mmCIF file of C-alpha atoms in Angstrom:
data_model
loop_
_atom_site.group_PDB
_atom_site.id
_atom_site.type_symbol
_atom_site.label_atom_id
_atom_site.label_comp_id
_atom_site.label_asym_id
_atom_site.label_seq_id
_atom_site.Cartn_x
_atom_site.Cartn_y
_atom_site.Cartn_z
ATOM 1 C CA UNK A 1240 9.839 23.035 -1.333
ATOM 2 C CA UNK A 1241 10.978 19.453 -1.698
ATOM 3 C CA UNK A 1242 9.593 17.198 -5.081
ATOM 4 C CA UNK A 1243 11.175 14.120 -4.142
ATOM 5 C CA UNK A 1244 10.377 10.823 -5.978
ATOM 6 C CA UNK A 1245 6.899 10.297 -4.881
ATOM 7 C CA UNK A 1246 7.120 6.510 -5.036
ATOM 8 C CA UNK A 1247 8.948 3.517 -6.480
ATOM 9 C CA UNK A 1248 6.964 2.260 -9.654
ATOM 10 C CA UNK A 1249 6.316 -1.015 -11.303
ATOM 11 C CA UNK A 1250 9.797 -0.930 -13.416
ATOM 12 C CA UNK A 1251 11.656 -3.208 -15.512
ATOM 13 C CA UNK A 1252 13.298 -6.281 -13.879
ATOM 14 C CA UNK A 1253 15.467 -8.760 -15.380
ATOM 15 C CA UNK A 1254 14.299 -11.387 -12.985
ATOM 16 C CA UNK A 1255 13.735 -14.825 -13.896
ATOM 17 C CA UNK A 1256 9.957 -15.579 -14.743
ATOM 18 C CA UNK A 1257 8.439 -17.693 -11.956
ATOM 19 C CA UNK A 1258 7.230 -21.216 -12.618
ATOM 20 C CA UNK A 1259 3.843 -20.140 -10.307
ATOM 21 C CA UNK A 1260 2.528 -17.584 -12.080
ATOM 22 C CA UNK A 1261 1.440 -18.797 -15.460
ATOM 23 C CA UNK A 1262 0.885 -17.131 -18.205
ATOM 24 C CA UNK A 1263 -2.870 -17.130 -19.434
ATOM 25 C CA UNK A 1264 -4.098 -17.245 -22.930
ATOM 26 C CA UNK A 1265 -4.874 -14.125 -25.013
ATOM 27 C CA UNK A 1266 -7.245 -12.293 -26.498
ATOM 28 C CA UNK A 1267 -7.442 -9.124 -27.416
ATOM 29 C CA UNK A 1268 -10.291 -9.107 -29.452
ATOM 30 C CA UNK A 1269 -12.555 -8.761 -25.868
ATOM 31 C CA UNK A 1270 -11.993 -5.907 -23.427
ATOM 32 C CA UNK A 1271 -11.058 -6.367 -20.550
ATOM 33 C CA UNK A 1272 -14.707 -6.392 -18.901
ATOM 34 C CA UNK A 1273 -15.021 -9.049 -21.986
ATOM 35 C CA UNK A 1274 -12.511 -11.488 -20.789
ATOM 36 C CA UNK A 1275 -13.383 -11.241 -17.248
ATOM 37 C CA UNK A 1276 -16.911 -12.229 -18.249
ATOM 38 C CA UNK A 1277 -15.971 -15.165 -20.470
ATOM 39 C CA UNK A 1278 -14.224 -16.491 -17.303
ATOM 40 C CA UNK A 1279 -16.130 -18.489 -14.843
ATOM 41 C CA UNK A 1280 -13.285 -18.127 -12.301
ATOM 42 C CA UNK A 1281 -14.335 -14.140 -12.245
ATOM 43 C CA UNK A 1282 -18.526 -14.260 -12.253
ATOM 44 C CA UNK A 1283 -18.068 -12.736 -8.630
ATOM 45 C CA UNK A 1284 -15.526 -9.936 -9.722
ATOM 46 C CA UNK A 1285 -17.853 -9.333 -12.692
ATOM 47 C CA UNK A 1286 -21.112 -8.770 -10.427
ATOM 48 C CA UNK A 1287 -18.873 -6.758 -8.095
ATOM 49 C CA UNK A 1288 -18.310 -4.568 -11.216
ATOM 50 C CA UNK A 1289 -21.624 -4.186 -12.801
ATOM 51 C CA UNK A 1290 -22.709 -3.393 -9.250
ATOM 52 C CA UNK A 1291 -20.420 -0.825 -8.433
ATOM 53 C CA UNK A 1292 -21.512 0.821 -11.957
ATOM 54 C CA UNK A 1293 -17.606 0.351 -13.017
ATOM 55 C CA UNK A 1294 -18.703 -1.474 -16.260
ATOM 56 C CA UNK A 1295 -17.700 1.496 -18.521
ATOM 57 C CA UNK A 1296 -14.939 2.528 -17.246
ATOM 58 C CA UNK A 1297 -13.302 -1.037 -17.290
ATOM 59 C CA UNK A 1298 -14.403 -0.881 -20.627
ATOM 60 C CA UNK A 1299 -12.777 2.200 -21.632
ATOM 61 C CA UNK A 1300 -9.428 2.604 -23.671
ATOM 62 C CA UNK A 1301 -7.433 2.918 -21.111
ATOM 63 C CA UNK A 1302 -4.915 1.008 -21.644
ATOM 64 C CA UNK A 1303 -5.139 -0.711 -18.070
ATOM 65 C CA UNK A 1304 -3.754 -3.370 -15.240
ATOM 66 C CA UNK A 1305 -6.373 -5.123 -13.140
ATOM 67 C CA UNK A 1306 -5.041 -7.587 -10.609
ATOM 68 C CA UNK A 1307 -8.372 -9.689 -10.950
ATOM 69 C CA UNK A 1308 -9.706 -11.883 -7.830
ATOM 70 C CA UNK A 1309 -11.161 -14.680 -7.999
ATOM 71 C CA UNK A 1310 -14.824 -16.417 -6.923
ATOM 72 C CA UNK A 1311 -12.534 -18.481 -3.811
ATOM 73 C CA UNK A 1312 -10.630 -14.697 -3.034
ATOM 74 C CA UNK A 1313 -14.149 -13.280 -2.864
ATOM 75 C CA UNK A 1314 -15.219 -16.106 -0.724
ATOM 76 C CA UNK A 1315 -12.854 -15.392 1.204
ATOM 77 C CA UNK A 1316 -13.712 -11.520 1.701
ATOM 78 C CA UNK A 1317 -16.535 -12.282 2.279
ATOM 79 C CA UNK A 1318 -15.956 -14.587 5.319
ATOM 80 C CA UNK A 1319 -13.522 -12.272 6.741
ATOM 81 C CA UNK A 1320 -16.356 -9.040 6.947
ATOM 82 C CA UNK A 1321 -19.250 -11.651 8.094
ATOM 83 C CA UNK A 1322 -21.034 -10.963 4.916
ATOM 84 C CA UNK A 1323 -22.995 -13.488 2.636
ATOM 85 C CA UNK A 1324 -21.838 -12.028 -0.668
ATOM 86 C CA UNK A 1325 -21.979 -9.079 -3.041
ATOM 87 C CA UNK A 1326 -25.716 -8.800 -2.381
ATOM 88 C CA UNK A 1327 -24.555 -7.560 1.173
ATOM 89 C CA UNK A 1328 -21.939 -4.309 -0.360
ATOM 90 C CA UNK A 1329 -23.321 -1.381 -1.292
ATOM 91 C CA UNK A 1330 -22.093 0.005 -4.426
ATOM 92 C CA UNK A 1331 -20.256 2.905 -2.139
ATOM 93 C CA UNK A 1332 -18.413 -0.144 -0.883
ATOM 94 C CA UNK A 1333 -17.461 -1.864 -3.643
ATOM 95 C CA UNK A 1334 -16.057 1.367 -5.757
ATOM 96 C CA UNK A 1335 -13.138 1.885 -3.556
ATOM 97 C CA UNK A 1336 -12.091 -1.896 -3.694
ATOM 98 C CA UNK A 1337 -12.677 -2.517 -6.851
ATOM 99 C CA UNK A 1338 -10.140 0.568 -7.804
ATOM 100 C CA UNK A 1339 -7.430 -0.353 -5.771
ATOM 101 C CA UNK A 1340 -7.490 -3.555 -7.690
ATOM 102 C CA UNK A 1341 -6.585 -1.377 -10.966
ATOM 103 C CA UNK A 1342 -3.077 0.761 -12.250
ATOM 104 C CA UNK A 1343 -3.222 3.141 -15.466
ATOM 105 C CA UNK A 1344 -1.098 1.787 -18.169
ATOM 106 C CA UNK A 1345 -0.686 -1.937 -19.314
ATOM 107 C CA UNK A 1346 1.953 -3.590 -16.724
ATOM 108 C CA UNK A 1347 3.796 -6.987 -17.798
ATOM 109 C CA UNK A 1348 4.465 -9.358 -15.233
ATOM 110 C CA UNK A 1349 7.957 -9.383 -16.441
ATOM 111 C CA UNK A 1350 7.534 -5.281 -15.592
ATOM 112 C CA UNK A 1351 6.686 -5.802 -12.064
ATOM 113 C CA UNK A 1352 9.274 -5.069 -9.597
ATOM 114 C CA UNK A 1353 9.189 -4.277 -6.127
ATOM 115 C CA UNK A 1354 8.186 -0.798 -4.881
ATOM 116 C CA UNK A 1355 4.614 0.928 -4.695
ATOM 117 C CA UNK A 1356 2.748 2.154 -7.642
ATOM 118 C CA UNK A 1357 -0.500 4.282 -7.411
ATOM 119 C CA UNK A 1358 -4.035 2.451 -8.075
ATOM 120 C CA UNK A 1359 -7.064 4.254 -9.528
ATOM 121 C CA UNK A 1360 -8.598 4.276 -6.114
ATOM 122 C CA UNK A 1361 -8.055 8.181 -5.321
ATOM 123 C CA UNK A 1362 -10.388 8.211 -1.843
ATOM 124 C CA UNK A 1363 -6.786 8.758 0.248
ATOM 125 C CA UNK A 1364 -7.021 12.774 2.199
ATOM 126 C CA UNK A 1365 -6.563 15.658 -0.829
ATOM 127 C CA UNK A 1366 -7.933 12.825 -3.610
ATOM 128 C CA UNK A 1367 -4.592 11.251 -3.912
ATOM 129 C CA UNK A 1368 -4.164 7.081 -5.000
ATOM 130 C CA UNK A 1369 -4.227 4.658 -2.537
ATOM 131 C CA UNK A 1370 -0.685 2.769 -3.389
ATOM 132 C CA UNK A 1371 -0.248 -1.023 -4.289
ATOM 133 C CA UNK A 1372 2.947 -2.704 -1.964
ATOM 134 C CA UNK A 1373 3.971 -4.862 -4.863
ATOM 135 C CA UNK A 1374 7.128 -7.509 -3.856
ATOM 136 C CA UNK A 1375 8.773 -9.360 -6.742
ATOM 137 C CA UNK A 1376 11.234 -11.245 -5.039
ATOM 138 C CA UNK A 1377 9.764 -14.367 -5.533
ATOM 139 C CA UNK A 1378 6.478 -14.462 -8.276
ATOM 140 C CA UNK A 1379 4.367 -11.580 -7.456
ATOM 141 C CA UNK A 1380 3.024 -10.281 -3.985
ATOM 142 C CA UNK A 1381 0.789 -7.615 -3.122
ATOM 143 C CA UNK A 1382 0.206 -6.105 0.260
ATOM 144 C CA UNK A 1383 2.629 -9.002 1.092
ATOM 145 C CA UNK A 1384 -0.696 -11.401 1.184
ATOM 146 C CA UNK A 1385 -2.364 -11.708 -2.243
ATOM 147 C CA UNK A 1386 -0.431 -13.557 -5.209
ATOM 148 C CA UNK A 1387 -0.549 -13.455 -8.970
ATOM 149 C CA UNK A 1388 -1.391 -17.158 -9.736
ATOM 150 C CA UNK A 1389 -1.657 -16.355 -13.350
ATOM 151 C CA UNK A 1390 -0.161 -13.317 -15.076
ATOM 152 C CA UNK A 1391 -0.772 -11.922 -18.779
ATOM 153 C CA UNK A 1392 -3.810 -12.242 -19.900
ATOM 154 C CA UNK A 1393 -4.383 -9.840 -22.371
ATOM 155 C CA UNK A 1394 -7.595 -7.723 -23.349
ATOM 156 C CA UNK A 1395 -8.083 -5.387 -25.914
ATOM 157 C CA UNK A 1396 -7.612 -2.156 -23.540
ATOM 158 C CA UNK A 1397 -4.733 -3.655 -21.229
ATOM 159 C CA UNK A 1398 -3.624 -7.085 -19.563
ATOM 160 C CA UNK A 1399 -5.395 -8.760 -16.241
ATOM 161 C CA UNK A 1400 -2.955 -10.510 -13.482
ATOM 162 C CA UNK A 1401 -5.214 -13.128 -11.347
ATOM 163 C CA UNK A 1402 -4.783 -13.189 -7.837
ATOM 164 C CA UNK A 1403 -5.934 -15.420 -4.529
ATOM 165 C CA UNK A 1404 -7.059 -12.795 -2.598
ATOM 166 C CA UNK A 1405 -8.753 -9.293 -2.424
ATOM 167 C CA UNK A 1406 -6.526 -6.576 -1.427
ATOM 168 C CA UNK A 1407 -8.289 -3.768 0.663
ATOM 169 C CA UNK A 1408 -7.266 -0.032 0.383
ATOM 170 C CA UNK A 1409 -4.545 0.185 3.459
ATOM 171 C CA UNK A 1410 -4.462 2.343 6.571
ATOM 172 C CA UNK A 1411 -0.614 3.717 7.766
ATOM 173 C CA UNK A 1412 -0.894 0.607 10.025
ATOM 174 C CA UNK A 1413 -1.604 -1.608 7.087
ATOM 175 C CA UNK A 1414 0.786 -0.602 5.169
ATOM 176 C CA UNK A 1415 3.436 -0.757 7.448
ATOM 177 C CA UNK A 1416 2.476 -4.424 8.721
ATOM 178 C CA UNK A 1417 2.278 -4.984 4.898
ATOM 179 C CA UNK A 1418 6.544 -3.947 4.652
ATOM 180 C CA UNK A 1419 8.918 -6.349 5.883
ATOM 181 C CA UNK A 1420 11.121 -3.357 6.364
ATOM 182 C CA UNK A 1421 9.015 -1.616 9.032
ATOM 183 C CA UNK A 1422 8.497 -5.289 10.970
ATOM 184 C CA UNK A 1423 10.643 -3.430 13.897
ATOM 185 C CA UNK A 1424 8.135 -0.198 14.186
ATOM 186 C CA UNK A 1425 4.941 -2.532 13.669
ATOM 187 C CA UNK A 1426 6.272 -4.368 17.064
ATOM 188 C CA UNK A 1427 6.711 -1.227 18.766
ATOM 189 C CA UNK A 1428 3.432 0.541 17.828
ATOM 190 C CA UNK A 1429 1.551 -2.758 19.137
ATOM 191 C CA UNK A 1430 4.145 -2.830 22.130
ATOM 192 C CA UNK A 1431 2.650 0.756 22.905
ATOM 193 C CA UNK A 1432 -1.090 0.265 22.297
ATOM 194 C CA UNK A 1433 -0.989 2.750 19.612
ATOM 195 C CA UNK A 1434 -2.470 0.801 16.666
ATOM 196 C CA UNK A 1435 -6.082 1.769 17.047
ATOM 197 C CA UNK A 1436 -4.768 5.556 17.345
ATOM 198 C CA UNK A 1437 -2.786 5.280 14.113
ATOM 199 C CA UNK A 1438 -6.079 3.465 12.223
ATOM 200 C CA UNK A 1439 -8.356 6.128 13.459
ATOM 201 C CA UNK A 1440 -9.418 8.774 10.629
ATOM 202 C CA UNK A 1441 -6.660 11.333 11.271
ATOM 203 C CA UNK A 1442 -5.064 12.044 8.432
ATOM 204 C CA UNK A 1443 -1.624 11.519 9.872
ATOM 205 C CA UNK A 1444 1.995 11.983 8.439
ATOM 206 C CA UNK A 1445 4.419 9.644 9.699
ATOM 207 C CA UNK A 1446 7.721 9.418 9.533
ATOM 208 C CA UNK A 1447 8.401 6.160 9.276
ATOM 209 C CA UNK A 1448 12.046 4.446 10.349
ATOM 210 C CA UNK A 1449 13.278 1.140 8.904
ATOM 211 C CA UNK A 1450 14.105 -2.020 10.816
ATOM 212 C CA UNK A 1451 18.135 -0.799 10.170
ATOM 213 C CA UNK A 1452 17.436 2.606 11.737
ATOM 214 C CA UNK A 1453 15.756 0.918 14.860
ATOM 215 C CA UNK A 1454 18.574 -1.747 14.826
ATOM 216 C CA UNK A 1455 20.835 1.893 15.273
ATOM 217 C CA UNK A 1456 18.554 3.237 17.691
ATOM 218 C CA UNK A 1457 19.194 -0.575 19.748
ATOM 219 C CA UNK A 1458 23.003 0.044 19.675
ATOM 220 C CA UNK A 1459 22.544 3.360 20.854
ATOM 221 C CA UNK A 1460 20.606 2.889 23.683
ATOM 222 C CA UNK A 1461 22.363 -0.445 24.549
ATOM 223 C CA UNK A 1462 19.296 -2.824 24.657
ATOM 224 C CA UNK A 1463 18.795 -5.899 22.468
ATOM 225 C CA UNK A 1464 15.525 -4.913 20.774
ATOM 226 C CA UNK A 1465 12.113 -4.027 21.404
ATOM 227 C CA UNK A 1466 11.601 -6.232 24.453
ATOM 228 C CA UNK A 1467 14.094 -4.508 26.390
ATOM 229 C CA UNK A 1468 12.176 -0.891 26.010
ATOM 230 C CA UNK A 1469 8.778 -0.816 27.930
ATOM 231 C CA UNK A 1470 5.378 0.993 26.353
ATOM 232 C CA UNK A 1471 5.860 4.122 28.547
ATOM 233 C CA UNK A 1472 9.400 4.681 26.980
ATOM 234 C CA UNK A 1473 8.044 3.634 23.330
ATOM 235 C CA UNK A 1474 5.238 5.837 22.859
ATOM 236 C CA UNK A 1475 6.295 9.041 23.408
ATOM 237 C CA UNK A 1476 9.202 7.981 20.617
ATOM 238 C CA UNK A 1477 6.451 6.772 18.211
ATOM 239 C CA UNK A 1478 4.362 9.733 18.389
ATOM 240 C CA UNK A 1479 7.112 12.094 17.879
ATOM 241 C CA UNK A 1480 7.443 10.018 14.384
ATOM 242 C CA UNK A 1481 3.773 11.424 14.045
ATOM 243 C CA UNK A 1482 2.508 14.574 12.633
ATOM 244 C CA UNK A 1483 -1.146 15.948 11.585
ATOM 245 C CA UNK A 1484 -2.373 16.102 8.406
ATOM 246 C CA UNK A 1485 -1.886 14.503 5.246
ATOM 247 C CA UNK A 1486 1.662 15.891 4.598
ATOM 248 C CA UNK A 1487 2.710 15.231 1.106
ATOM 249 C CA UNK A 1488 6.459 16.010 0.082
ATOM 250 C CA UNK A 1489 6.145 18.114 -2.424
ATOM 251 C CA UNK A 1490 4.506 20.483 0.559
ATOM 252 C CA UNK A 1491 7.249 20.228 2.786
ATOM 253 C CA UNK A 1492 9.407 23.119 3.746
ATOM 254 C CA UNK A 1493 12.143 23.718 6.379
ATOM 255 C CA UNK A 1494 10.605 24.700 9.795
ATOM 256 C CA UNK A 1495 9.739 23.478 13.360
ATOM 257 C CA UNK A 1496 6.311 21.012 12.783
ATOM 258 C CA UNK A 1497 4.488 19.841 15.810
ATOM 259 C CA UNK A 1498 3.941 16.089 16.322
ATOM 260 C CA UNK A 1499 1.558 14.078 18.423
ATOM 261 C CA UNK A 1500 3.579 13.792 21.332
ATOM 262 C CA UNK A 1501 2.939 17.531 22.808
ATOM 263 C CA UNK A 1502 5.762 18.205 24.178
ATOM 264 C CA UNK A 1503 7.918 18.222 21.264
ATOM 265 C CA UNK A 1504 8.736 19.390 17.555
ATOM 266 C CA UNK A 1505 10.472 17.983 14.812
ATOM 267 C CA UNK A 1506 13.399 20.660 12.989
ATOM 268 C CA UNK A 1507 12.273 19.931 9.323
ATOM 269 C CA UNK A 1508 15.285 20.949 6.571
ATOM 270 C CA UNK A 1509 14.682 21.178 2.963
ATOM 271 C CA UNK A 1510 17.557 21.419 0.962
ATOM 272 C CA UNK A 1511 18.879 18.739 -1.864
ATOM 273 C CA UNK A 1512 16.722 16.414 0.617
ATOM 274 C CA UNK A 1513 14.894 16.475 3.978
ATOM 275 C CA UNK A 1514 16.254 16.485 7.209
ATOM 276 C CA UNK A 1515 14.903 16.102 10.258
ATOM 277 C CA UNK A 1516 16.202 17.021 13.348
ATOM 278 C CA UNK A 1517 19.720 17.366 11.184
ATOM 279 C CA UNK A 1518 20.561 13.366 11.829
ATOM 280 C CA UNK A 1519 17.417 11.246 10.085
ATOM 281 C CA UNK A 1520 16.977 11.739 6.073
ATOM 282 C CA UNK A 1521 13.788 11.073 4.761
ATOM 283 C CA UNK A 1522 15.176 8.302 2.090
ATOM 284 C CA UNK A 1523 11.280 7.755 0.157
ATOM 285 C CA UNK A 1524 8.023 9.704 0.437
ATOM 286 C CA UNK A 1525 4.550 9.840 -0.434
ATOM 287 C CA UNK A 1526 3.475 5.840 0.812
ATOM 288 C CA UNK A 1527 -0.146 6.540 0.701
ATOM 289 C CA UNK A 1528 -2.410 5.227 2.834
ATOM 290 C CA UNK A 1529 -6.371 5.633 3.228
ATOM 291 C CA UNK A 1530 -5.782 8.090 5.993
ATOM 292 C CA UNK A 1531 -2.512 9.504 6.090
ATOM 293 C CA UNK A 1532 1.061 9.102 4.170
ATOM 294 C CA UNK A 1533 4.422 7.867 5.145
ATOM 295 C CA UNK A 1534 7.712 9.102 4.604
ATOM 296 C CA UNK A 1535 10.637 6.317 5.054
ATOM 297 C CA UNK A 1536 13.646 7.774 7.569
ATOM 298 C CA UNK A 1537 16.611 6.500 8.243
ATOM 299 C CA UNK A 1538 16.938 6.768 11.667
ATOM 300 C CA UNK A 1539 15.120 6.775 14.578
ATOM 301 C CA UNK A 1540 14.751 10.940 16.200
ATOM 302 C CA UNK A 1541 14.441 10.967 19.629
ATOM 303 C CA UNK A 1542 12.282 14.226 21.432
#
């Protein structure tokens, strides 16, 4: 049985602070339902809350790190699912969102570096977090689309980041598309008209390859990229990357594991790592998604 690093936290970075995200007063007298509440910038996040019956547990000890929307991010939302506003969520709705917004501990900007880190929202297959993509690089991403405009403000049970948009809990897809890494195997999946297979409930495991492995894959077959392969020769490559289930590493043992594509199997070895097929190592594990998890490879296995 493999218990490889599950996924790369929020850790310590010596990077430069960035002149975007500015640091907010604070006050640590008021919780952090409190401070959101004295804030005008927040009365949508705050109705989200009180609707979604999250009030107590925001208010709790914790300590905790909410990357807070605001009103124009929920305006936003709201345009993009055709609804007028919270009035138009159920509270079954809101729950899940409003937890992926939220990490245990209290998390410094100046903590933040890039990787995934688990949010409270624990609706992924076997009750496991839904992760945060957060990218550092340059201020603060998440999901490569929503930005910390204003880090730090502190409350008495943890610190809120504000952000311009509302991040929703991802599918595999999603979280791929949200990776500059995977940009390669997000072009091929569309290429092959798989995309509404791979957002479908499953839960899938996928083996995920980087842009480098595909780059290897390119040099191999002698072809200059993705436009040079056709959908009938991607797919059956893509769904060999694709097994069923919710596959988590610490359950993964040396074997032959069916994939989607039916006519062949994946050679699995566990030893100080993972192997597959005895050329591809699984390099990180345990990206989860809403329905299903990701392992990274580095290298592209052919049936």
């Amino acid at each position: 049985i493999l218990k490889m690093a599950a996924v790369v936290v929020l850790a310590s970075s010596n990077k430069d602070e960035d002149d975007d995200m500015t640091p907010m007063p604070t006050n640590q007298e008021k919780d952090i339902v409190e401070t959101a509440q004295a804030d005008n910038q927040f009365s949508i996040l705050v109705s989200a809350v009180v609707k979604a019956g999250l009030v107590d547990a925001l208010k709790a000890d914790g300590p905790l790190t909410v990357f807070a929307p605001t009103n124009s991010a929920f305006e936003m939302l709201f345009d993009d699912l055709g609804v007028n506003g919270i009035d138009d969520l159920t509270a079954d709705q809101l729950t899940p969102i409003l937890l992926y917004h939220v990490v245990s501990g209290k998390v410094m900007a100046a903590d933040v570096s890039t990787g995934y880190v688990p949010s409270l929202n624990t609706t992924a297959p076997g009750n496991n977090s839904v992760l945060i993509f957060t990218d550092a690089s340059n201020g603060v991403m998440l999901n490569g689309s929503s930005k910390v405009v204003a880090a730090d403000v502190m409350a008495s049970n943890g610190v809120i980041h504000v952000i311009d948009k509302v991040i929703l809990p991802p599918d595999v897809v999603d979280i791929a598309i949200q990776n500059s890494n995977f940009s390669t195997l997000v072009a091929a999946v569309s290429k092959a008209g798989l995309v509404e297979a791979l957002q479908a409930d499953g839960p899938f495991t996928v083996f995920a390859p980087t842009n480098a492995a595909f780059d290897a894959l390119f040099a191999d077959l002698g072809v200059n990229g993705i436009d040079d392969l056709t959908a009938d020769q991607l797919t059956p490559i893509l769904l060999y990357h694709v097994v069923s289930g919710n596959v988590r590493a610490a359950d993964v043992a040396s074997g032959t594991v069916p994939t989607l594509n039916p006519d062949a199997s994946i050679e699995i070895t566990v030893n100080m790592g993972v192997m597959l097929n005895g050329v591809a190592n699984v390099v990180a594990t345990d990206v989860q998604g809403t329905n299903g998890v990701i392992h990274v490879i580095d290298k592209v296995i052919l049936p």
